[in-house]
Amino acid sequence: MSDSPLQISPSILAADFADLRAGLEAIATADWAHVDVMDNHFVPNLTLGRPVVEALARVSPVPLDCHLMIEDPDRWAPGYAEAGAGSVTFHVEAATDPVATARAIRSEGARAAVALKPGTPFAPYRDLLDEVDMVLVMTVEPGFGGQSFMTDQLAKVRQVREAVSRRGGEIWVQVDGGVAQDTIGACVEAGADVFVAGSAVYGAEDVAAAVAGLRATAAAHRCG
Ligand code: DX5
Ligand code: ZN
């Protein structure tokens, strides 16, 4: 387990796309706003791109946590940092030169992170810990919200947390996909400290209460 703060990053993929400003304002008590960028090639879904991220960054009460599910992140990822994202995550499966890409993101002033799909092992990418601020372990197949949490990914979360602890330094471990009241505890116990939740937050009647609820459950599992 880590002792870094537990952070909640609601995914606006589950918000009303006709009113994203309201969606952002509703999560002002969260730590980040998770923005899923999909290009219809890396994943079979298409969402939004840099111009929209730029617009969201101007009105968001919390920093943007951009999750790029796109091909050729080497070319495109630094542009999202330039657009105003506070954190830019790209997939190792899509990157040709992840070291250069992470450095380019950081040089634009954002945190850099790498994401692993459920079928992608962590071990070959361990050395990237020298270049990133966060590792995202996907707990669903990327592409869509509302899928079931993949419990078998917790072993990878544990593996990443152990590698981060051995190495030292402040590298966050994020989980994304199916994170809700009934799954967040196991994520905390495995060593995650940043939690993306789409449907569990925006599907709730009271969005702010859902954020607070996830935070409380996460905190209870770290102590327990
Ligand atoms: C899936 C996205 C997730 C998604 C999570 O590809 O990366 O961020 O919005 O949605 P839920 O929390 O509903 O699984
Ligand atoms: Zn995501």
mmCIF file of C-alpha atoms and ligand atoms in Angstrom:
data_model
loop_
_atom_site.group_PDB
_atom_site.id
_atom_site.type_symbol
_atom_site.label_atom_id
_atom_site.label_comp_id
_atom_site.label_asym_id
_atom_site.label_seq_id
_atom_site.Cartn_x
_atom_site.Cartn_y
_atom_site.Cartn_z
ATOM 1 C CA MET A 1 0.000 0.000 0.000
ATOM 2 C CA SER A 2 1.142 3.575 -0.482
ATOM 3 C CA ASP A 3 0.867 6.565 1.816
ATOM 4 C CA SER A 4 0.253 9.139 -0.923
ATOM 5 C CA PRO A 5 -3.136 10.880 -0.902
ATOM 6 C CA LEU A 6 -6.101 8.980 -2.311
ATOM 7 C CA GLN A 7 -7.477 10.866 -5.313
ATOM 8 C CA ILE A 8 -10.731 10.656 -7.223
ATOM 9 C CA SER A 9 -10.828 11.359 -10.956
ATOM 10 C CA PRO A 10 -14.399 11.154 -12.287
ATOM 11 C CA SER A 11 -14.596 10.284 -15.977
ATOM 12 C CA ILE A 12 -16.644 12.794 -17.936
ATOM 13 C CA LEU A 13 -17.251 10.070 -20.523
ATOM 14 C CA ALA A 14 -20.297 9.304 -18.389
ATOM 15 C CA ALA A 15 -21.389 12.967 -18.158
ATOM 16 C CA ASP A 16 -23.847 14.682 -20.502
ATOM 17 C CA PHE A 17 -21.758 15.552 -23.582
ATOM 18 C CA ALA A 18 -24.250 18.320 -24.405
ATOM 19 C CA ASP A 19 -23.340 20.057 -21.159
ATOM 20 C CA LEU A 20 -19.757 19.254 -20.233
ATOM 21 C CA ARG A 21 -19.299 22.518 -18.361
ATOM 22 C CA ALA A 22 -22.024 21.482 -15.926
ATOM 23 C CA GLY A 23 -20.462 18.024 -15.761
ATOM 24 C CA LEU A 24 -17.172 19.566 -14.669
ATOM 25 C CA GLU A 25 -18.775 21.930 -12.190
ATOM 26 C CA ALA A 26 -20.554 18.981 -10.585
ATOM 27 C CA ILE A 27 -17.208 17.389 -9.678
ATOM 28 C CA ALA A 28 -15.541 20.451 -8.168
ATOM 29 C CA THR A 29 -14.855 18.426 -5.002
ATOM 30 C CA ALA A 30 -12.910 15.776 -6.922
ATOM 31 C CA ASP A 31 -9.151 15.927 -7.482
ATOM 32 C CA TRP A 32 -9.147 15.641 -11.263
ATOM 33 C CA ALA A 33 -11.505 15.434 -14.210
ATOM 34 C CA HIS A 34 -10.693 12.332 -16.272
ATOM 35 C CA VAL A 35 -11.038 13.043 -19.995
ATOM 36 C CA ASP A 36 -11.130 10.001 -22.284
ATOM 37 C CA VAL A 37 -9.741 10.823 -25.718
ATOM 38 C CA MET A 38 -10.569 8.056 -28.228
ATOM 39 C CA ASP A 39 -9.692 8.089 -31.915
ATOM 40 C CA ASN A 40 -11.733 5.173 -33.349
ATOM 41 C CA HIS A 41 -8.470 3.386 -34.234
ATOM 42 C CA PHE A 42 -6.733 2.453 -30.992
ATOM 43 C CA VAL A 43 -10.203 1.729 -29.587
ATOM 44 C CA PRO A 44 -13.519 1.283 -31.440
ATOM 45 C CA ASN A 45 -15.015 4.524 -30.150
ATOM 46 C CA LEU A 46 -14.608 8.229 -30.897
ATOM 47 C CA THR A 47 -14.960 10.965 -28.312
ATOM 48 C CA LEU A 48 -13.187 14.301 -28.415
ATOM 49 C CA GLY A 49 -9.799 15.802 -29.189
ATOM 50 C CA ARG A 50 -7.479 18.677 -28.503
ATOM 51 C CA PRO A 51 -9.791 21.637 -29.258
ATOM 52 C CA VAL A 52 -12.382 20.323 -26.815
ATOM 53 C CA VAL A 53 -9.726 19.627 -24.174
ATOM 54 C CA GLU A 54 -8.511 23.206 -24.587
ATOM 55 C CA ALA A 55 -12.045 24.511 -24.034
ATOM 56 C CA LEU A 56 -12.622 22.258 -21.024
ATOM 57 C CA ALA A 57 -9.318 23.320 -19.445
ATOM 58 C CA ARG A 58 -10.495 26.917 -19.531
ATOM 59 C CA VAL A 59 -13.647 26.238 -17.483
ATOM 60 C CA SER A 60 -12.791 23.218 -15.320
ATOM 61 C CA PRO A 61 -12.643 23.754 -11.547
ATOM 62 C CA VAL A 62 -10.180 20.842 -11.277
ATOM 63 C CA PRO A 63 -7.159 19.913 -13.417
ATOM 64 C CA LEU A 64 -7.722 17.655 -16.418
ATOM 65 C CA ASP A 65 -6.447 14.080 -16.355
ATOM 66 C CA CYS A 66 -6.334 13.212 -20.070
ATOM 67 C CA HIS A 67 -6.379 9.527 -20.943
ATOM 68 C CA LEU A 68 -5.354 9.161 -24.562
ATOM 69 C CA MET A 69 -6.654 6.017 -26.236
ATOM 70 C CA ILE A 70 -5.180 6.963 -29.589
ATOM 71 C CA GLU A 71 -2.655 5.723 -32.091
ATOM 72 C CA ASP A 72 0.652 7.540 -32.482
ATOM 73 C CA PRO A 73 0.723 9.230 -29.064
ATOM 74 C CA ASP A 74 4.367 10.104 -29.754
ATOM 75 C CA ARG A 75 3.048 12.662 -32.183
ATOM 76 C CA TRP A 76 -0.104 13.835 -30.423
ATOM 77 C CA ALA A 77 0.320 13.481 -26.644
ATOM 78 C CA PRO A 78 2.481 16.568 -25.961
ATOM 79 C CA GLY A 79 -0.210 18.707 -27.615
ATOM 80 C CA TYR A 80 -2.649 17.783 -24.846
ATOM 81 C CA ALA A 81 -0.216 19.107 -22.247
ATOM 82 C CA GLU A 82 0.099 22.265 -24.301
ATOM 83 C CA ALA A 83 -3.715 22.444 -24.426
ATOM 84 C CA GLY A 84 -3.790 22.756 -20.653
ATOM 85 C CA ALA A 85 -4.138 19.218 -19.266
ATOM 86 C CA GLY A 86 -2.520 18.724 -15.860
ATOM 87 C CA SER A 87 -1.764 15.080 -16.570
ATOM 88 C CA VAL A 88 -1.430 13.250 -19.878
ATOM 89 C CA THR A 89 -1.616 9.445 -20.036
ATOM 90 C CA PHE A 90 -0.775 7.509 -23.188
ATOM 91 C CA HIS A 91 -0.877 3.763 -23.879
ATOM 92 C CA VAL A 92 2.412 1.856 -24.070
ATOM 93 C CA GLU A 93 0.851 -0.425 -26.712
ATOM 94 C CA ALA A 94 0.523 2.550 -29.065
ATOM 95 C CA ALA A 95 3.783 4.369 -28.364
ATOM 96 C CA THR A 96 6.954 3.922 -30.395
ATOM 97 C CA ASP A 97 9.215 5.988 -28.135
ATOM 98 C CA PRO A 98 7.547 6.218 -24.712
ATOM 99 C CA VAL A 99 10.601 7.808 -23.092
ATOM 100 C CA ALA A 100 10.696 10.702 -25.555
ATOM 101 C CA THR A 101 6.916 11.091 -25.352
ATOM 102 C CA ALA A 102 6.899 11.228 -21.545
ATOM 103 C CA ARG A 103 9.723 13.759 -21.605
ATOM 104 C CA ALA A 104 7.889 15.903 -24.142
ATOM 105 C CA ILE A 105 4.740 15.894 -21.985
ATOM 106 C CA ARG A 106 6.722 16.886 -18.916
ATOM 107 C CA SER A 107 8.535 19.623 -20.767
ATOM 108 C CA GLU A 108 5.120 21.168 -21.502
ATOM 109 C CA GLY A 109 4.550 21.304 -17.748
ATOM 110 C CA ALA A 110 2.143 18.370 -17.297
ATOM 111 C CA ARG A 111 2.483 15.116 -15.406
ATOM 112 C CA ALA A 112 3.236 12.193 -17.716
ATOM 113 C CA ALA A 113 1.701 8.750 -17.349
ATOM 114 C CA VAL A 114 1.601 5.425 -19.161
ATOM 115 C CA ALA A 115 -1.408 3.115 -19.407
ATOM 116 C CA LEU A 116 -1.525 -0.673 -19.720
ATOM 117 C CA LYS A 117 -4.437 -2.544 -21.300
ATOM 118 C CA PRO A 118 -5.648 -5.633 -19.393
ATOM 119 C CA GLY A 119 -3.648 -7.981 -21.630
ATOM 120 C CA THR A 120 -0.422 -5.981 -21.369
ATOM 121 C CA PRO A 121 2.094 -7.090 -18.732
ATOM 122 C CA PHE A 122 3.922 -4.509 -16.627
ATOM 123 C CA ALA A 123 7.375 -6.140 -16.431
ATOM 124 C CA PRO A 124 8.679 -5.072 -19.885
ATOM 125 C CA TYR A 125 7.861 -1.449 -19.032
ATOM 126 C CA ARG A 126 9.345 -1.309 -15.534
ATOM 127 C CA ASP A 127 12.179 1.004 -16.625
ATOM 128 C CA LEU A 128 9.613 3.619 -17.638
ATOM 129 C CA LEU A 129 9.168 4.375 -13.932
ATOM 130 C CA ASP A 130 12.197 6.638 -14.331
ATOM 131 C CA GLU A 131 10.232 8.778 -16.790
ATOM 132 C CA VAL A 132 6.651 8.941 -15.532
ATOM 133 C CA ASP A 133 4.557 10.370 -12.706
ATOM 134 C CA MET A 134 1.808 7.751 -12.821
ATOM 135 C CA VAL A 135 0.999 4.286 -14.171
ATOM 136 C CA LEU A 136 -2.592 3.546 -15.211
ATOM 137 C CA VAL A 137 -3.660 -0.074 -14.886
ATOM 138 C CA MET A 138 -6.822 -0.547 -16.958
ATOM 139 C CA THR A 139 -9.415 -2.637 -15.148
ATOM 140 C CA VAL A 140 -11.635 -2.963 -18.250
ATOM 141 C CA GLU A 141 -10.847 -3.152 -21.965
ATOM 142 C CA PRO A 142 -10.504 0.493 -22.995
ATOM 143 C CA GLY A 143 -13.183 1.956 -25.240
ATOM 144 C CA PHE A 144 -16.385 2.195 -23.265
ATOM 145 C CA GLY A 145 -17.743 3.174 -19.876
ATOM 146 C CA GLY A 146 -20.073 1.037 -17.821
ATOM 147 C CA GLN A 147 -18.193 -2.273 -18.085
ATOM 148 C CA SER A 148 -17.538 -4.722 -15.249
ATOM 149 C CA PHE A 149 -14.383 -4.411 -13.161
ATOM 150 C CA MET A 150 -11.736 -7.037 -14.030
ATOM 151 C CA THR A 151 -10.607 -8.437 -10.677
ATOM 152 C CA ASP A 152 -7.719 -10.262 -12.345
ATOM 153 C CA GLN A 153 -6.003 -6.911 -12.941
ATOM 154 C CA LEU A 154 -5.432 -6.409 -9.211
ATOM 155 C CA ALA A 155 -2.309 -8.578 -9.382
ATOM 156 C CA LYS A 156 -0.850 -6.073 -11.853
ATOM 157 C CA VAL A 157 -1.786 -3.161 -9.599
ATOM 158 C CA ARG A 158 0.094 -4.914 -6.779
ATOM 159 C CA GLN A 159 3.095 -5.517 -9.036
ATOM 160 C CA VAL A 160 3.242 -1.862 -10.106
ATOM 161 C CA ARG A 161 2.886 -0.660 -6.509
ATOM 162 C CA GLU A 162 5.734 -2.949 -5.390
ATOM 163 C CA ALA A 163 8.002 -1.704 -8.178
ATOM 164 C CA VAL A 164 7.157 1.911 -7.311
ATOM 165 C CA SER A 165 7.853 1.313 -3.607
ATOM 166 C CA ARG A 166 11.171 -0.389 -4.339
ATOM 167 C CA ARG A 167 12.192 2.450 -6.595
ATOM 168 C CA GLY A 168 11.078 5.254 -4.284
ATOM 169 C CA GLY A 169 9.837 8.626 -5.456
ATOM 170 C CA GLU A 170 6.257 9.721 -5.854
ATOM 171 C CA ILE A 171 4.672 7.787 -8.684
ATOM 172 C CA TRP A 172 0.901 7.369 -8.549
ATOM 173 C CA VAL A 173 -0.919 4.175 -9.478
ATOM 174 C CA GLN A 174 -4.265 4.757 -11.184
ATOM 175 C CA VAL A 175 -7.081 2.301 -11.883
ATOM 176 C CA ASP A 176 -9.732 2.931 -14.538
ATOM 177 C CA GLY A 177 -12.796 0.890 -15.432
ATOM 178 C CA GLY A 178 -15.597 -0.466 -13.295
ATOM 179 C CA VAL A 179 -14.387 1.389 -10.209
ATOM 180 C CA ALA A 180 -17.332 1.815 -7.820
ATOM 181 C CA GLN A 181 -18.298 1.435 -4.155
ATOM 182 C CA ASP A 182 -17.972 -2.346 -4.328
ATOM 183 C CA THR A 183 -14.598 -2.456 -6.127
ATOM 184 C CA ILE A 184 -12.631 0.574 -4.904
ATOM 185 C CA GLY A 185 -11.635 -1.094 -1.619
ATOM 186 C CA ALA A 186 -9.800 -3.932 -3.353
ATOM 187 C CA CYS A 187 -8.014 -1.357 -5.526
ATOM 188 C CA VAL A 188 -6.789 0.503 -2.441
ATOM 189 C CA GLU A 189 -5.629 -2.740 -0.856
ATOM 190 C CA ALA A 190 -3.701 -3.626 -4.011
ATOM 191 C CA GLY A 191 -1.911 -0.268 -3.869
ATOM 192 C CA ALA A 192 -3.800 2.074 -6.202
ATOM 193 C CA ASP A 193 -4.075 5.708 -5.144
ATOM 194 C CA VAL A 194 -5.882 7.426 -8.040
ATOM 195 C CA PHE A 195 -9.358 6.182 -8.917
ATOM 196 C CA VAL A 196 -11.189 6.881 -12.156
ATOM 197 C CA ALA A 197 -14.942 6.398 -11.964
ATOM 198 C CA GLY A 198 -17.419 7.250 -14.702
ATOM 199 C CA SER A 199 -20.793 5.609 -14.241
ATOM 200 C CA ALA A 200 -20.362 5.303 -10.459
ATOM 201 C CA VAL A 201 -20.152 9.107 -10.251
ATOM 202 C CA TYR A 202 -22.318 10.464 -13.077
ATOM 203 C CA GLY A 203 -24.862 7.666 -12.802
ATOM 204 C CA ALA A 204 -25.574 8.684 -9.227
ATOM 205 C CA GLU A 205 -28.443 10.954 -8.288
ATOM 206 C CA ASP A 206 -26.085 13.178 -6.289
ATOM 207 C CA VAL A 207 -22.748 13.433 -8.090
ATOM 208 C CA ALA A 208 -20.912 15.232 -5.275
ATOM 209 C CA ALA A 209 -22.155 12.643 -2.774
ATOM 210 C CA ALA A 210 -20.883 9.871 -5.039
ATOM 211 C CA VAL A 211 -17.403 11.465 -5.088
ATOM 212 C CA ALA A 212 -17.475 11.805 -1.299
ATOM 213 C CA GLY A 213 -18.690 8.217 -0.933
ATOM 214 C CA LEU A 214 -15.877 6.804 -3.065
ATOM 215 C CA ARG A 215 -13.363 8.850 -1.120
ATOM 216 C CA ALA A 216 -14.712 7.611 2.220
ATOM 217 C CA THR A 217 -14.761 3.967 1.143
ATOM 218 C CA ALA A 218 -11.223 4.243 -0.233
ATOM 219 C CA ALA A 219 -9.981 5.828 3.006
ATOM 220 C CA ALA A 220 -11.660 3.126 5.095
ATOM 221 C CA HIS A 221 -9.850 0.427 3.129
ATOM 222 C CA ARG A 222 -6.476 2.029 3.521
ATOM 223 C CA CYS A 223 -6.824 2.117 7.289
ATOM 224 C CA GLY A 224 -8.505 -1.266 7.567
HETATM 225 C C1 DX5 B 1 -12.843 3.326 -20.667
HETATM 226 C C2 DX5 B 1 -12.433 4.637 -20.089
HETATM 227 C C3 DX5 B 1 -12.890 4.889 -18.707
HETATM 228 C C4 DX5 B 1 -14.389 4.926 -18.521
HETATM 229 C C5 DX5 B 1 -14.684 4.390 -17.166
HETATM 230 O O1 DX5 B 1 -12.127 3.129 -21.836
HETATM 231 O O2 DX5 B 1 -11.012 4.740 -20.073
HETATM 232 O O3 DX5 B 1 -12.318 6.087 -18.188
HETATM 233 O O4 DX5 B 1 -14.957 6.194 -18.635
HETATM 234 O O5 DX5 B 1 -16.042 4.273 -17.016
HETATM 235 P P1 DX5 B 1 -16.690 3.389 -15.860
HETATM 236 O O6 DX5 B 1 -16.225 3.973 -14.549
HETATM 237 O O7 DX5 B 1 -18.128 3.536 -16.102
HETATM 238 O O8 DX5 B 1 -16.171 1.990 -16.030
HETATM 239 ZN ZN ZN B 2 -10.131 6.450 -19.005
#
